[in-house]
């Protein structure tokens, strides 16, 4: 990973959950040339943020989620 990318990543991880979700949405949209896909991702991000804010889902740290997935596949 480049030094600049590491700096951007470290700064991004300091953002709130909602800010990180919106940043992720924008980054994904910047990779896509298909407006329909961009709109679908934007809607999905907003839906997930709303579920988290409403308390309907519990967030799990990425390391824990990966460990659970590996355990399930083992």
PDB file of C-alpha atoms in Angstrom:
ATOM      1  CA  UNK A   1       0.000   0.000   0.000  1.00  0.00           C
ATOM      2  CA  UNK A   2       1.326   3.433  -0.863  1.00  0.00           C
ATOM      3  CA  UNK A   3       2.155   5.892   1.886  1.00  0.00           C
ATOM      4  CA  UNK A   4      -0.540   8.303   0.768  1.00  0.00           C
ATOM      5  CA  UNK A   5      -3.132   5.532   0.685  1.00  0.00           C
ATOM      6  CA  UNK A   6      -2.191   4.503   4.233  1.00  0.00           C
ATOM      7  CA  UNK A   7      -2.631   8.104   5.393  1.00  0.00           C
ATOM      8  CA  UNK A   8      -6.034   8.398   3.712  1.00  0.00           C
ATOM      9  CA  UNK A   9      -7.124   5.061   5.183  1.00  0.00           C
ATOM     10  CA  UNK A  10      -6.017   6.046   8.696  1.00  0.00           C
ATOM     11  CA  UNK A  11      -7.904   9.328   8.429  1.00  0.00           C
ATOM     12  CA  UNK A  12     -10.996   7.619   7.013  1.00  0.00           C
ATOM     13  CA  UNK A  13     -11.078   5.206   9.948  1.00  0.00           C
ATOM     14  CA  UNK A  14     -11.357   8.205  12.293  1.00  0.00           C
ATOM     15  CA  UNK A  15     -14.703   9.147  10.717  1.00  0.00           C
ATOM     16  CA  UNK A  16     -18.018   8.212  12.271  1.00  0.00           C
ATOM     17  CA  UNK A  17     -19.800   5.113  11.025  1.00  0.00           C
ATOM     18  CA  UNK A  18     -22.189   7.226   8.964  1.00  0.00           C
ATOM     19  CA  UNK A  19     -19.368   9.280   7.458  1.00  0.00           C
ATOM     20  CA  UNK A  20     -17.428   6.118   6.549  1.00  0.00           C
ATOM     21  CA  UNK A  21     -20.523   4.632   4.912  1.00  0.00           C
ATOM     22  CA  UNK A  22     -21.051   7.759   2.842  1.00  0.00           C
ATOM     23  CA  UNK A  23     -17.374   7.855   1.879  1.00  0.00           C
ATOM     24  CA  UNK A  24     -17.526   4.196   0.864  1.00  0.00           C
ATOM     25  CA  UNK A  25     -20.595   4.947  -1.227  1.00  0.00           C
ATOM     26  CA  UNK A  26     -18.828   7.776  -3.021  1.00  0.00           C
ATOM     27  CA  UNK A  27     -15.703   5.707  -3.633  1.00  0.00           C
ATOM     28  CA  UNK A  28     -17.708   2.807  -5.023  1.00  0.00           C
ATOM     29  CA  UNK A  29     -19.700   5.173  -7.202  1.00  0.00           C
ATOM     30  CA  UNK A  30     -16.461   6.624  -8.559  1.00  0.00           C
ATOM     31  CA  UNK A  31     -15.472   3.162  -9.815  1.00  0.00           C
ATOM     32  CA  UNK A  32     -18.742   2.471 -11.577  1.00  0.00           C
ATOM     33  CA  UNK A  33     -19.718   3.794 -14.968  1.00  0.00           C
ATOM     34  CA  UNK A  34     -23.260   2.517 -14.661  1.00  0.00           C
ATOM     35  CA  UNK A  35     -25.570   5.092 -13.042  1.00  0.00           C
ATOM     36  CA  UNK A  36     -28.112   2.422 -12.150  1.00  0.00           C
ATOM     37  CA  UNK A  37     -25.523   0.525 -10.118  1.00  0.00           C
ATOM     38  CA  UNK A  38     -24.429   3.741  -8.417  1.00  0.00           C
ATOM     39  CA  UNK A  39     -28.023   4.511  -7.448  1.00  0.00           C
ATOM     40  CA  UNK A  40     -28.537   0.994  -6.105  1.00  0.00           C
ATOM     41  CA  UNK A  41     -25.409   1.233  -3.943  1.00  0.00           C
ATOM     42  CA  UNK A  42     -26.438   4.653  -2.658  1.00  0.00           C
ATOM     43  CA  UNK A  43     -29.861   3.304  -1.697  1.00  0.00           C
ATOM     44  CA  UNK A  44     -28.278   0.282  -0.003  1.00  0.00           C
ATOM     45  CA  UNK A  45     -25.899   2.452   2.010  1.00  0.00           C
ATOM     46  CA  UNK A  46     -28.735   4.705   3.131  1.00  0.00           C
ATOM     47  CA  UNK A  47     -30.852   1.662   4.059  1.00  0.00           C
ATOM     48  CA  UNK A  48     -28.033   0.200   6.149  1.00  0.00           C
ATOM     49  CA  UNK A  49     -27.355   3.502   7.888  1.00  0.00           C
ATOM     50  CA  UNK A  50     -31.056   3.826   8.736  1.00  0.00           C
ATOM     51  CA  UNK A  51     -31.129   0.280  10.165  1.00  0.00           C
ATOM     52  CA  UNK A  52     -28.097   0.982  12.343  1.00  0.00           C
ATOM     53  CA  UNK A  53     -29.438   4.325  13.557  1.00  0.00           C
ATOM     54  CA  UNK A  54     -32.842   2.773  14.332  1.00  0.00           C
ATOM     55  CA  UNK A  55     -31.171   0.029  16.365  1.00  0.00           C
ATOM     56  CA  UNK A  56     -32.555  -2.758  14.169  1.00  0.00           C
ATOM     57  CA  UNK A  57     -29.082  -4.171  13.544  1.00  0.00           C
ATOM     58  CA  UNK A  58     -25.937  -4.422  15.601  1.00  0.00           C
ATOM     59  CA  UNK A  59     -22.620  -3.553  14.025  1.00  0.00           C
ATOM     60  CA  UNK A  60     -19.737  -5.976  14.422  1.00  0.00           C
ATOM     61  CA  UNK A  61     -16.068  -5.037  14.032  1.00  0.00           C
ATOM     62  CA  UNK A  62     -14.638  -6.237  10.713  1.00  0.00           C
ATOM     63  CA  UNK A  63     -12.101  -8.539  12.388  1.00  0.00           C
ATOM     64  CA  UNK A  64     -14.881 -10.273  14.313  1.00  0.00           C
ATOM     65  CA  UNK A  65     -17.074 -10.616  11.213  1.00  0.00           C
ATOM     66  CA  UNK A  66     -14.194 -12.150   9.259  1.00  0.00           C
ATOM     67  CA  UNK A  67     -13.425 -14.547  12.108  1.00  0.00           C
ATOM     68  CA  UNK A  68     -17.074 -15.623  12.243  1.00  0.00           C
ATOM     69  CA  UNK A  69     -17.142 -16.184   8.486  1.00  0.00           C
ATOM     70  CA  UNK A  70     -13.953 -18.249   8.615  1.00  0.00           C
ATOM     71  CA  UNK A  71     -15.345 -20.332  11.485  1.00  0.00           C
ATOM     72  CA  UNK A  72     -18.553 -20.935   9.546  1.00  0.00           C
ATOM     73  CA  UNK A  73     -16.594 -22.079   6.491  1.00  0.00           C
ATOM     74  CA  UNK A  74     -14.236 -24.330   8.452  1.00  0.00           C
TER      75      UNK A  74
END
